[in-house]
Coordinates of C-alpha atoms and ligand atoms in Angstrom, one line a residue:
Chain M
M11 CA 0.0 -0.3 0.1
H12 CA 1.3 3.3 -0.6
A13 CA 0.2 6.2 1.2
V14 CA 1.5 8.9 -1.6
D15 CA 1.6 7.7 -5.2
G16 CA 2.9 9.4 -8.2
V17 CA 2.8 12.8 -6.4
S18 CA 4.5 15.4 -8.9
F19 CA 5.0 19.2 -8.5
D20 CA 7.0 21.8 -8.4
I21 CA 7.5 24.7 -5.7
L22 CA 9.1 27.9 -7.0
N23 CA 11.4 29.8 -5.5
G24 CA 9.8 32.4 -2.9
E25 CA 6.4 31.3 -3.6
T26 CA 3.9 29.5 -1.2
L27 CA 2.1 26.2 -2.5
G28 CA -0.9 25.3 -0.8
L29 CA -1.4 21.5 -0.2
V30 CA -5.1 21.0 0.9
G31 CA -7.2 17.5 1.1
E32 CA -9.0 15.5 3.7
S33 CA -7.8 13.8 6.7
G34 CA -5.6 10.7 5.2
S35 CA -5.1 12.2 1.8
G36 CA -1.2 11.9 2.1
K37 CA -0.4 15.8 2.8
S38 CA 1.9 15.4 5.5
T39 CA 3.4 12.1 4.2
T40 CA 4.3 14.4 0.8
G41 CA 5.8 17.1 3.1
Y42 CA 8.2 14.8 5.0
C43 CA 9.1 13.1 2.0
I44 CA 10.3 16.3 0.6
L45 CA 11.9 17.0 3.6
Q46 CA 13.6 13.3 3.7
L47 CA 12.5 12.9 6.8
M48 CA 10.9 9.8 5.0
R49 CA 12.2 8.6 2.5
P50 CA 10.3 7.3 -0.7
N51 CA 10.4 4.0 -1.9
S52 CA 10.7 5.6 -5.6
G53 CA 10.8 8.7 -7.0
S54 CA 12.5 11.8 -7.0
V55 CA 12.7 15.0 -5.0
R56 CA 14.9 17.7 -6.5
F57 CA 16.1 20.9 -4.6
E58 CA 17.6 23.3 -6.6
G59 CA 18.4 20.9 -9.0
V60 CA 20.0 18.4 -6.6
E61 CA 18.7 14.8 -6.1
L62 CA 17.5 14.6 -2.6
T63 CA 16.6 10.9 -2.3
E64 CA 20.2 9.9 -3.3
L65 CA 22.1 12.3 -0.9
K66 CA 23.4 10.5 2.4
G67 CA 25.8 11.5 5.6
E68 CA 27.1 15.1 5.2
S69 CA 25.4 16.0 2.0
L70 CA 22.1 15.1 3.1
R71 CA 22.7 17.2 6.3
R72 CA 23.8 20.1 4.7
M73 CA 20.8 20.1 2.6
R74 CA 18.4 19.4 5.5
R75 CA 19.6 22.6 7.1
R76 CA 17.9 24.5 4.0
M77 CA 14.8 22.8 4.5
Q78 CA 12.5 22.9 7.9
I79 CA 9.4 22.2 8.9
V80 CA 6.5 23.7 11.3
F81 CA 4.2 21.2 13.2
Q82 CA 0.5 21.1 13.7
D83 CA 0.6 20.6 17.3
P84 CA 2.6 23.2 19.2
Y85 CA 1.8 21.0 22.7
S86 CA 3.6 17.7 21.1
S87 CA 6.1 19.2 18.7
L88 CA 8.0 20.7 21.6
D89 CA 10.2 19.0 24.3
P90 CA 8.5 20.0 27.4
R91 CA 11.8 19.3 29.4
M92 CA 13.7 22.0 27.3
T93 CA 13.8 25.6 27.8
V94 CA 12.5 27.9 25.1
G95 CA 15.9 29.4 24.5
N96 CA 17.1 25.4 24.0
I97 CA 14.5 24.4 21.4
V98 CA 15.4 27.3 19.4
A99 CA 19.0 26.9 20.1
E100 CA 18.9 23.2 18.9
P101 CA 19.5 23.1 15.4
L102 CA 22.2 25.7 15.6
I103 CA 23.9 23.1 17.8
V104 CA 23.1 20.2 16.3
H105 CA 24.6 21.9 13.0
S106 CA 27.2 23.6 15.3
V107 CA 27.3 27.0 13.7
S108 CA 28.1 29.5 16.2
N109 CA 29.7 29.6 19.3
R110 CA 27.6 30.1 22.8
K111 CA 27.6 33.6 22.8
E112 CA 26.8 33.8 18.9
R113 CA 23.7 31.4 20.0
R114 CA 22.2 33.4 22.5
A115 CA 22.3 36.5 20.8
R116 CA 20.8 34.9 17.8
V117 CA 18.1 32.8 19.7
R118 CA 17.1 36.5 20.9
E119 CA 17.0 37.8 17.5
L120 CA 14.8 35.1 16.5
L121 CA 12.3 35.3 19.1
D122 CA 12.2 38.8 18.7
T123 CA 11.6 38.0 14.9
V124 CA 8.6 36.1 15.9
G125 CA 6.8 38.3 18.1
F126 CA 7.9 36.3 21.4
D127 CA 9.0 38.1 24.3
P128 CA 13.0 37.3 24.5
S129 CA 13.3 37.8 28.2
F130 CA 11.2 34.4 28.5
T131 CA 13.9 32.0 27.2
N132 CA 14.8 30.4 30.5
R133 CA 11.0 29.3 30.8
Y134 CA 9.3 26.0 29.6
P135 CA 7.0 25.6 26.8
H136 CA 4.2 24.5 29.0
E137 CA 3.9 28.1 30.6
F138 CA 3.0 29.2 27.1
S139 CA -0.5 29.2 25.1
G140 CA -0.8 27.3 22.0
G141 CA -0.1 30.7 19.7
Q142 CA 2.9 31.3 21.7
R143 CA 4.4 28.0 21.5
Q144 CA 3.7 27.8 17.9
R145 CA 5.9 31.2 17.7
I146 CA 8.6 29.2 19.2
G147 CA 8.5 26.3 16.6
I148 CA 8.7 29.1 14.1
A149 CA 11.6 30.5 15.6
R150 CA 13.2 27.2 15.8
A151 CA 12.4 26.4 12.1
L152 CA 13.9 29.9 11.1
A153 CA 17.1 29.3 12.9
L154 CA 19.6 28.0 10.1
S155 CA 18.0 30.7 7.7
P156 CA 16.5 27.8 5.6
D157 CA 15.1 28.4 2.1
L158 CA 12.2 26.3 2.4
I159 CA 10.0 25.8 5.0
V160 CA 7.2 23.1 5.1
C161 CA 4.4 24.1 7.3
D162 CA 2.2 21.1 8.3
E163 CA -1.5 22.3 9.4
P164 CA 0.6 25.3 11.6
V165 CA -2.6 26.8 12.6
S166 CA -5.2 24.1 12.9
A167 CA -5.0 23.6 16.9
L168 CA -5.5 27.3 17.2
D169 CA -8.6 29.6 17.8
V170 CA -9.3 32.1 15.0
S171 CA -7.9 35.1 16.6
I172 CA -4.5 33.5 17.4
Q173 CA -5.0 31.5 14.0
A174 CA -5.1 35.1 12.5
Q175 CA -1.5 36.3 14.3
I176 CA 0.5 33.4 13.2
L177 CA -0.9 33.7 9.7
N178 CA 0.0 37.1 9.6
L179 CA 3.2 36.5 10.7
L180 CA 4.1 33.4 8.6
K181 CA 3.3 36.1 5.7
D182 CA 5.7 38.7 7.2
L183 CA 8.3 36.2 7.7
Q184 CA 8.0 35.2 3.8
D185 CA 8.5 38.6 2.6
Q186 CA 11.2 39.4 5.1
F187 CA 13.5 36.6 4.1
G188 CA 12.3 35.6 0.9
L189 CA 11.2 32.1 2.1
T190 CA 9.6 29.2 0.1
Y191 CA 6.5 27.5 2.1
L192 CA 4.8 24.2 1.4
F193 CA 1.5 25.0 3.1
I194 CA -0.2 21.9 4.2
A195 CA -3.9 22.5 5.7
H196 CA -7.3 20.7 5.7
D197 CA -8.8 24.4 5.8
L198 CA -9.4 25.6 2.5
S199 CA -9.9 29.3 3.7
V200 CA -6.7 29.4 5.4
V201 CA -4.7 28.0 2.4
R202 CA -6.6 30.4 0.3
T203 CA -5.5 33.3 2.3
M204 CA -1.8 31.9 2.2
S205 CA -1.0 30.4 -1.0
D206 CA 0.1 31.7 -4.7
R207 CA -0.4 28.1 -6.1
I208 CA -2.7 25.3 -4.7
A209 CA -2.4 21.5 -5.1
V210 CA -5.2 19.4 -3.8
M211 CA -4.6 16.1 -2.7
N212 CA -7.0 12.9 -2.7
D213 CA -6.1 9.4 -1.8
G214 CA -2.7 9.9 -2.1
K215 CA -2.7 11.4 -5.3
I216 CA -2.5 15.3 -6.4
V217 CA -5.9 15.8 -8.1
E218 CA -5.4 19.5 -9.3
I219 CA -2.7 21.8 -8.9
G220 CA -2.8 25.6 -10.4
D221 CA -2.9 29.2 -9.4
A222 CA -4.6 29.6 -6.4
Q223 CA -7.0 32.3 -7.6
Y224 CA -7.8 29.7 -10.8
V225 CA -8.3 26.6 -9.0
Y226 CA -10.9 28.3 -6.5
S227 CA -12.9 30.0 -8.8
H228 CA -12.7 27.4 -11.9
P229 CA -12.2 23.8 -10.0
R230 CA -11.8 21.3 -12.8
E231 CA -12.1 18.4 -10.8
E232 CA -15.5 17.0 -9.6
Y233 CA -13.7 16.3 -6.0
T234 CA -12.2 19.5 -5.8
R235 CA -15.6 21.2 -6.5
A236 CA -17.4 19.3 -3.8
L237 CA -14.7 19.9 -1.3
L238 CA -15.1 23.8 -2.1
K239 CA -18.9 23.4 -1.8
A240 CA -18.6 22.1 1.5
V241 CA -16.8 25.0 3.1
P242 CA -19.0 27.0 5.5
I243 CA -18.6 30.7 4.7
P244 CA -19.4 33.0 7.5
D245 CA -22.5 34.8 5.6
P246 CA -25.9 33.1 6.2
R247 CA -27.1 34.2 2.7
K248 CA -24.6 32.9 0.8
M249 CA -24.7 29.3 2.7
K250 CA -28.3 28.9 1.7
E251 CA -27.4 29.4 -1.7
R252 CA -24.3 27.0 -1.3
K253 CA -26.5 24.5 0.5
Q254 CA -28.6 24.1 -2.2
E255 CA -25.9 23.7 -4.8
R256 CA -24.3 21.3 -2.7
R257 CA -27.2 18.9 -2.3
Q258 CA -27.6 18.9 -6.1
L259 CA -23.8 18.1 -6.9
Q260 CA -24.4 15.3 -4.1
K261 CA -27.4 14.2 -5.9
S262 CA -25.6 14.0 -9.5
L263 CA -22.8 12.4 -7.6
A264 CA -25.0 9.7 -6.4
D265 CA -27.0 9.3 -9.5
G266 CA -24.0 9.6 -11.7
Chain O
M11 CA -42.9 30.7 26.7
A12 CA -39.7 29.4 25.3
A13 CA -39.2 25.7 25.6
L14 CA -35.9 26.3 27.4
E15 CA -35.0 29.4 29.5
V16 CA -31.8 30.0 30.7
R17 CA -31.6 32.9 33.4
D18 CA -28.5 34.0 34.8
L19 CA -26.8 30.8 34.9
Q20 CA -23.6 30.7 37.0
T21 CA -21.3 27.6 37.0
H22 CA -18.4 28.1 38.9
F23 CA -15.2 25.4 39.4
F24 CA -13.8 25.3 42.8
T25 CA -10.3 24.8 42.5
R26 CA -7.0 24.9 44.7
E27 CA -6.1 27.9 42.5
G28 CA -9.3 29.5 43.0
V29 CA -13.0 30.1 42.1
V30 CA -13.2 29.5 38.1
R31 CA -16.2 31.5 36.8
A32 CA -16.3 29.5 34.0
V33 CA -20.1 30.4 33.3
D34 CA -20.9 34.1 34.7
G35 CA -24.4 35.1 34.2
V36 CA -25.4 33.6 31.1
S37 CA -29.4 33.9 29.8
F38 CA -30.7 32.8 26.5
S39 CA -33.9 31.1 25.4
V40 CA -34.7 28.4 22.4
D41 CA -37.9 27.4 21.1
R42 CA -38.9 24.1 19.6
G43 CA -38.0 24.4 15.8
Q44 CA -35.4 26.8 16.3
T45 CA -31.7 26.6 16.4
L46 CA -29.6 28.6 18.7
G47 CA -25.9 28.9 17.9
I48 CA -23.5 29.6 20.7
V49 CA -20.1 30.7 19.4
G50 CA -16.7 31.6 21.0
E51 CA -13.1 30.5 21.3
S52 CA -12.3 27.6 23.4
G53 CA -12.3 28.2 27.1
C54 CA -15.3 30.7 27.1
G55 CA -17.6 28.5 28.5
K56 CA -19.4 26.9 25.8
S57 CA -19.6 23.4 26.9
V58 CA -19.9 24.2 30.8
T59 CA -22.9 25.8 29.8
A60 CA -24.4 22.7 27.8
L61 CA -23.2 20.6 31.0
S62 CA -24.9 22.4 33.2
I63 CA -28.3 22.5 31.5
M64 CA -27.9 18.8 31.1
G65 CA -27.0 18.6 34.8
L66 CA -23.6 16.9 33.6
I67 CA -21.1 19.5 35.0
P68 CA -18.9 17.3 37.1
K69 CA -19.4 17.9 41.1
P70 CA -16.9 18.6 42.6
P71 CA -15.2 20.6 41.3
A72 CA -18.0 22.6 39.6
K73 CA -21.2 23.6 40.9
I74 CA -24.2 25.9 39.6
V75 CA -24.0 28.5 42.0
G76 CA -26.8 30.8 40.7
G77 CA -29.6 31.3 37.7
E78 CA -32.3 29.1 36.6
V79 CA -32.5 26.6 33.9
Q80 CA -36.4 26.2 33.1
W81 CA -37.2 23.3 30.9
E82 CA -40.8 23.3 29.6
G83 CA -41.8 25.3 32.8
R84 CA -39.8 23.1 35.1
E85 CA -36.7 24.0 36.7
L86 CA -33.8 21.7 36.2
T87 CA -31.0 22.6 38.3
T88 CA -32.9 21.7 41.8
L89 CA -33.8 17.9 40.3
S90 CA -32.3 15.0 41.6
E91 CA -29.9 12.7 39.5
R92 CA -33.1 10.4 39.3
Q93 CA -35.0 12.9 37.6
L94 CA -32.5 14.4 35.7
E95 CA -31.7 10.6 34.0
D96 CA -35.6 10.8 33.0
V97 CA -35.1 14.2 31.5
R98 CA -31.6 13.4 29.6
G99 CA -31.9 11.2 27.1
H100 CA -35.9 11.4 26.5
E101 CA -36.6 15.1 26.4
I102 CA -33.3 16.4 26.3
A103 CA -30.2 14.9 24.3
M104 CA -26.6 15.6 23.8
I105 CA -24.3 14.9 21.1
F106 CA -20.6 15.8 21.3
Q107 CA -17.4 16.7 19.6
D108 CA -15.8 13.3 20.2
P109 CA -18.6 10.2 19.7
M110 CA -16.5 8.0 21.6
T111 CA -17.2 10.2 24.8
S112 CA -20.9 9.2 24.6
L113 CA -20.3 5.8 22.5
N114 CA -19.6 2.8 24.5
P115 CA -16.6 0.9 22.9
T116 CA -17.4 -2.4 23.9
L117 CA -21.0 -2.6 23.1
T118 CA -22.6 -3.0 19.2
I119 CA -24.1 0.2 18.0
G120 CA -27.1 -1.9 17.7
T121 CA -26.9 -2.7 21.5
Q122 CA -26.7 1.1 22.4
I123 CA -29.7 2.1 20.4
K124 CA -31.9 -0.7 22.0
E125 CA -30.5 -0.2 25.9
T126 CA -31.4 3.8 25.2
L127 CA -34.7 3.1 24.1
R128 CA -35.7 0.3 26.6
R129 CA -34.5 2.5 29.4
H130 CA -36.9 5.3 28.3
L131 CA -39.6 3.5 26.3
D132 CA -41.9 0.6 27.2
I133 CA -40.9 -1.2 24.3
S134 CA -40.2 -4.8 23.6
K135 CA -36.7 -6.2 22.5
D136 CA -38.2 -6.7 19.0
A137 CA -39.7 -3.4 18.5
A138 CA -36.4 -1.7 19.8
R139 CA -34.5 -3.7 17.4
K140 CA -36.9 -2.7 14.5
R141 CA -36.5 0.8 15.9
A142 CA -32.9 0.8 15.6
I143 CA -32.8 0.0 12.3
E144 CA -35.1 2.8 11.5
L145 CA -33.0 5.1 13.2
L146 CA -29.8 4.3 12.0
D147 CA -31.5 4.4 8.4
E148 CA -32.9 8.2 9.3
V149 CA -29.4 9.1 10.1
G150 CA -28.4 8.0 6.7
I151 CA -25.7 4.8 7.8
P152 CA -26.1 2.6 4.7
K153 CA -27.2 -1.0 5.1
P154 CA -28.3 -0.5 8.7
E155 CA -29.4 -4.0 9.4
S156 CA -25.9 -5.3 8.8
R157 CA -24.8 -2.0 10.9
L158 CA -26.4 -3.2 14.5
D159 CA -23.7 -5.5 15.0
D160 CA -20.8 -3.4 14.5
Y161 CA -18.7 -2.2 17.2
P162 CA -18.2 2.1 17.5
H163 CA -14.4 1.3 16.2
R164 CA -15.3 -0.4 12.9
L165 CA -17.2 3.0 11.6
S166 CA -15.7 5.9 10.1
G167 CA -15.4 9.1 11.8
G168 CA -18.4 10.5 10.1
M169 CA -20.6 7.4 10.2
R170 CA -19.8 7.0 14.1
Q171 CA -21.2 10.8 14.7
R172 CA -24.2 9.7 12.6
A173 CA -24.4 6.7 15.0
M174 CA -24.4 8.6 18.2
I175 CA -26.8 11.1 16.6
A176 CA -29.4 7.9 15.9
I177 CA -28.7 7.4 19.9
A178 CA -29.4 11.0 20.6
I179 CA -32.7 11.1 18.7
S180 CA -33.7 7.6 19.3
C181 CA -36.3 8.9 22.2
N182 CA -37.6 11.6 20.2
P183 CA -36.0 14.5 22.4
E184 CA -37.4 17.7 22.2
L185 CA -34.3 19.7 22.7
L186 CA -30.8 18.6 21.2
I187 CA -27.8 19.8 22.0
A188 CA -24.8 19.7 20.0
D189 CA -21.3 20.6 21.2
E190 CA -19.1 20.7 18.3
P191 CA -20.6 18.1 16.5
T192 CA -18.0 18.3 13.3
T193 CA -15.2 19.9 14.5
A194 CA -13.1 16.8 14.5
L195 CA -14.7 16.1 10.8
D196 CA -13.5 16.6 7.3
V197 CA -15.2 19.5 5.6
T198 CA -17.4 17.6 3.2
V199 CA -18.5 14.9 6.0
Q200 CA -19.1 18.2 8.3
A201 CA -21.4 19.7 5.5
Q202 CA -23.4 16.4 5.5
V203 CA -23.6 16.1 9.2
L204 CA -24.8 19.8 9.4
D205 CA -27.3 19.3 7.2
L206 CA -28.5 15.8 8.5
L207 CA -29.1 17.8 11.9
E208 CA -31.0 20.7 9.8
E209 CA -33.5 17.9 8.3
L210 CA -33.5 16.1 11.9
Q211 CA -34.5 19.4 13.6
A212 CA -37.3 20.1 11.1
S213 CA -38.7 16.6 10.6
H214 CA -38.6 16.3 14.6
E215 CA -39.5 19.8 15.6
M216 CA -37.0 20.0 18.1
A217 CA -35.2 22.9 19.6
M218 CA -31.3 22.9 19.0
I219 CA -28.4 24.3 20.6
L220 CA -25.5 24.2 18.1
I221 CA -22.2 24.9 19.8
T222 CA -19.1 25.7 17.5
H223 CA -16.0 27.9 17.5
D224 CA -16.7 28.1 14.1
M225 CA -18.5 31.4 12.5
G226 CA -19.4 29.6 9.0
V227 CA -21.1 26.6 10.8
I228 CA -23.0 29.2 12.7
A229 CA -23.9 31.1 9.5
E230 CA -24.7 27.7 8.1
S231 CA -27.1 26.4 10.8
A232 CA -27.9 28.8 13.5
D233 CA -31.0 30.8 13.9
D234 CA -30.3 33.1 16.5
V235 CA -27.0 33.2 17.9
V236 CA -24.9 34.1 21.3
V237 CA -21.7 34.8 21.2
M238 CA -19.8 34.3 24.3
Y239 CA -16.7 35.7 25.4
A240 CA -14.9 34.8 29.0
G241 CA -17.7 33.3 30.6
Q242 CA -20.0 35.7 29.5
I243 CA -22.5 36.5 26.8
V244 CA -21.0 39.3 24.9
E245 CA -23.5 39.5 22.0
Q246 CA -27.0 37.9 20.9
A247 CA -28.9 38.5 17.8
P248 CA -30.6 36.9 15.0
V249 CA -28.0 35.3 12.7
Q250 CA -28.3 37.4 9.4
E251 CA -28.5 40.7 11.8
L252 CA -25.5 39.2 13.6
F253 CA -23.2 39.1 10.2
D254 CA -25.1 42.3 8.6
H255 CA -24.5 44.6 11.6
P256 CA -21.8 42.8 14.2
E257 CA -21.7 45.4 17.2
H258 CA -19.4 44.0 19.8
P259 CA -16.0 44.7 18.7
Y260 CA -15.1 40.8 19.6
T261 CA -17.4 39.8 17.1
E262 CA -16.4 41.9 14.4
A263 CA -12.7 41.3 15.2
L264 CA -13.7 37.2 15.3
L265 CA -15.4 37.9 11.7
G266 CA -12.2 39.9 10.4
A267 CA -10.0 37.3 11.5
L268 CA -11.5 34.5 9.5
P269 CA -9.6 33.7 6.2
Q270 CA -12.3 34.4 3.4
I271 CA -12.5 31.6 0.9
D272 CA -14.4 33.8 -1.8
D273 CA -12.3 37.0 -0.9
A274 CA -10.9 37.6 -4.6
S275 CA -7.6 39.5 -2.9
G276 CA -6.8 36.0 -2.0
R277 CA -3.1 35.7 -0.9
N278 CA -3.3 39.5 -0.3
Q279 CA -5.9 39.2 2.6
R280 CA -4.8 40.9 5.7
L281 CA -6.8 39.1 8.7
T282 CA -6.9 41.2 11.6
A283 CA -5.4 39.4 14.4
I284 CA -6.9 40.1 18.0
R285 CA -4.1 41.1 20.0
G286 CA -3.3 39.3 23.5
R287 CA -5.8 36.8 24.9
P288 CA -8.7 36.3 26.9
P289 CA -8.7 37.0 30.8
D290 CA -8.0 34.3 33.6
L291 CA -11.5 33.3 34.7
I292 CA -10.2 33.1 37.9
D293 CA -10.8 37.1 39.5
P294 CA -11.5 37.8 36.0
P295 CA -11.5 42.2 35.5
K296 CA -14.5 43.8 37.2
A297 CA -14.4 45.9 34.1
C298 CA -15.4 44.8 30.7
R299 CA -13.5 41.5 29.9
F300 CA -12.6 42.4 26.5
A301 CA -11.5 45.7 27.5
A302 CA -7.8 44.8 27.7
R303 CA -7.9 43.4 23.7
C304 CA -10.3 46.2 22.5
P305 CA -9.2 48.2 19.7
H306 CA -12.0 50.9 20.4
A307 CA -11.3 51.1 24.4
S308 CA -8.9 53.7 26.2
S309 CA -7.9 53.8 29.8
G310 CA -10.2 56.7 30.6
D311 CA -13.5 54.7 29.5
S312 CA -16.0 53.5 32.1
C313 CA -15.7 50.3 30.6
A314 CA -12.2 49.9 31.9
T315 CA -13.8 49.9 35.3
H316 CA -16.9 48.8 35.1
M317 CA -19.0 45.7 33.4
P318 CA -21.0 47.1 30.6
E319 CA -24.6 45.2 30.9
L320 CA -25.9 43.3 28.3
R321 CA -28.6 45.9 26.4
E322 CA -30.5 45.6 23.6
I323 CA -29.2 48.1 21.0
R324 CA -31.8 47.1 18.4
P325 CA -34.9 45.1 18.7
G326 CA -33.7 41.6 19.3
H327 CA -30.1 42.4 19.3
F328 CA -28.2 42.6 22.4
V329 CA -24.5 43.5 23.1
R330 CA -22.4 44.0 26.0
S331 CA -20.1 46.7 25.4
Q332 CA -19.6 50.5 25.6
H333 CA -17.9 50.5 22.1
P334 CA -20.4 49.1 19.7
A335 CA -20.2 49.4 16.3
S336 CA -23.3 51.5 15.4
E337 CA -22.6 54.0 18.4
R338 CA -18.8 54.2 17.0
A339 CA -20.1 55.0 13.6
G340 CA -22.4 57.6 15.1
K341 CA -19.7 59.4 16.6
R342 CA -17.5 59.5 13.4
V343 CA -20.3 61.3 11.5
E344 CA -20.6 63.8 14.1
V345 CA -17.1 64.9 13.9
T346 CA -16.9 65.1 10.4
A347 CA -20.2 67.3 10.3
Ligands
ADP11 N1 -12.6 20.6 35.1 C1 -12.2 21.7 35.5 N2 -11.6 22.3 36.4 C2 -11.4 23.8 36.2 N3 -11.6 24.8 35.1 C3 -12.6 24.2 34.3 C4 -12.7 22.5 34.0 N4 -13.4 22.6 33.1 C5 -13.6 23.8 32.6 N5 -12.9 24.7 33.3 C6 -12.9 26.0 32.8 O1 -14.1 26.7 32.5 C7 -14.2 27.1 31.4 C8 -15.1 26.9 30.3 O2 -14.4 25.8 29.9 P1 -15.5 25.1 28.4 O3 -16.9 25.0 28.8 O4 -14.9 23.8 28.5 O5 -15.1 26.2 27.0 P2 -15.6 25.9 25.8 O6 -16.3 24.9 25.6 O7 -15.7 27.2 25.2 O8 -14.1 25.8 25.3 C9 -12.6 27.4 31.0 O9 -11.7 28.4 30.7 C10 -11.9 26.5 32.3 O10 -11.2 27.6 32.9
MG12 MG1 -15.9 22.9 24.2

């Protein structure tokens, strides 16, 4: 069984590619394969022309520095026994990029960049709310000045008001550092506000990919259409129309 | 008189750290055939409100310290556990975000429905079985007969949610409380479950309380809306009115923070984040609980020292704020005039 099967796409330098799909569609697996956190059985992942699946040892390590990940769950993805400062410093230590003093300065700078009070570096993750923890996770991802960040459902565990803070932050960081994002989420509205292009996954395959605006306004695939029609929009009038369209679509799917 | 009337409900948790004012003076009513949506971010007191109505709060540490829950003219907060058991399931039923909190993993779906039926209704085993099949069919579970003998874990998330709904409606409750019933589901399944709830509500003429953190779900399914913040109602209005003319700065901010799927500006959308986070419910501020995050409050305002009342700003539209949108707009007009 393949979790992901024959998935092909490009991510352009400096863009955000949104990857949407329902749970179990293979979004995270795709992200992990790109980062070589999981090695695909076959296929190719190239980063600036370099074939990652063939890299080993030091050369793989060097490429990994340039690709980072922000996880969904800011509760389980931060080691509860480590201080905030050590969590953010860890990638710097692992890749031995700086001495202690430089590291301390860098950690403060990173925390400041993500809007987290640097005077809390000696505290532990559990002392902070979900949004603050996600900022810590983002600071850690930024530590090695990566080119690509895979954001794997980075706001799905957060309340809307906090979610907006984090989404705005991710956009600002992208502008500031010229980052490239693979933005994975099940929430189509969130992906809409983040992405230049969008890939829709279903059952381990990419069923549709294209310019975000275009995919949302002219979905080519039946699956994408059904997904879009199911998204609740905060407007009771539009919802009434939508519900009718949806029922018709369901009928036509069931009939044919 | 409304089927359910909650008046000035206060449910507190007595913990070592102090008294948590989880629900702090909440009032609303629901009629049969009507859906009241309760919306707010996590920790604002939605679930505790629902559990208080059902008499299901954990005692201790929780206690209803004030207010009334009038159900069909009867006061529920003073009923004994025995009396409450008769009301629950039979007259008022509840469904949860995680079906596994109310489904028993060791019993088949069929057994669980039949048990509920026989607990509340005087019917034979055969009749219960027949009714169970009808119910599974009614909630859209395909091949209901063969599903009777399935254990909950054999069903997909959406099907499990449907099975729980089948149990909830099995005794024809007059009020259904659904607490984040679709939060764990994929959008397509969510849409189906919301459609199902709507159909059932109409066909059974139930009153429904739909609890969610999602304004989209509210827009889709609610007739009237209560917006909660830090244990209190901050705004209350019919659904269209609320979305057309949100008054409370918190409601406005919640709507502004939502990514819009049909916004043509797409990636250039700037979401309005709300700075900070809700106050601690142990010793919450005596002032407006939103004041610290409110973009319109300044330190000299009375809302910085006094809790604003929930007042009727237009017929049927209530708001707890010194700075509701329509009055701010009014001020701006005066200044430019
Ligand atoms: N077991 C508990 N002990 C102490 N406080 C609790 C407990 N359960 C809930 N609370 C408090 O009640 C408040 C409201 O919780 P809840 O109704 O579950 O919020 P919601 O459903 O809106 O997310 C929370 O902010 C929390 O502080
Ligand atoms: Mg809840």
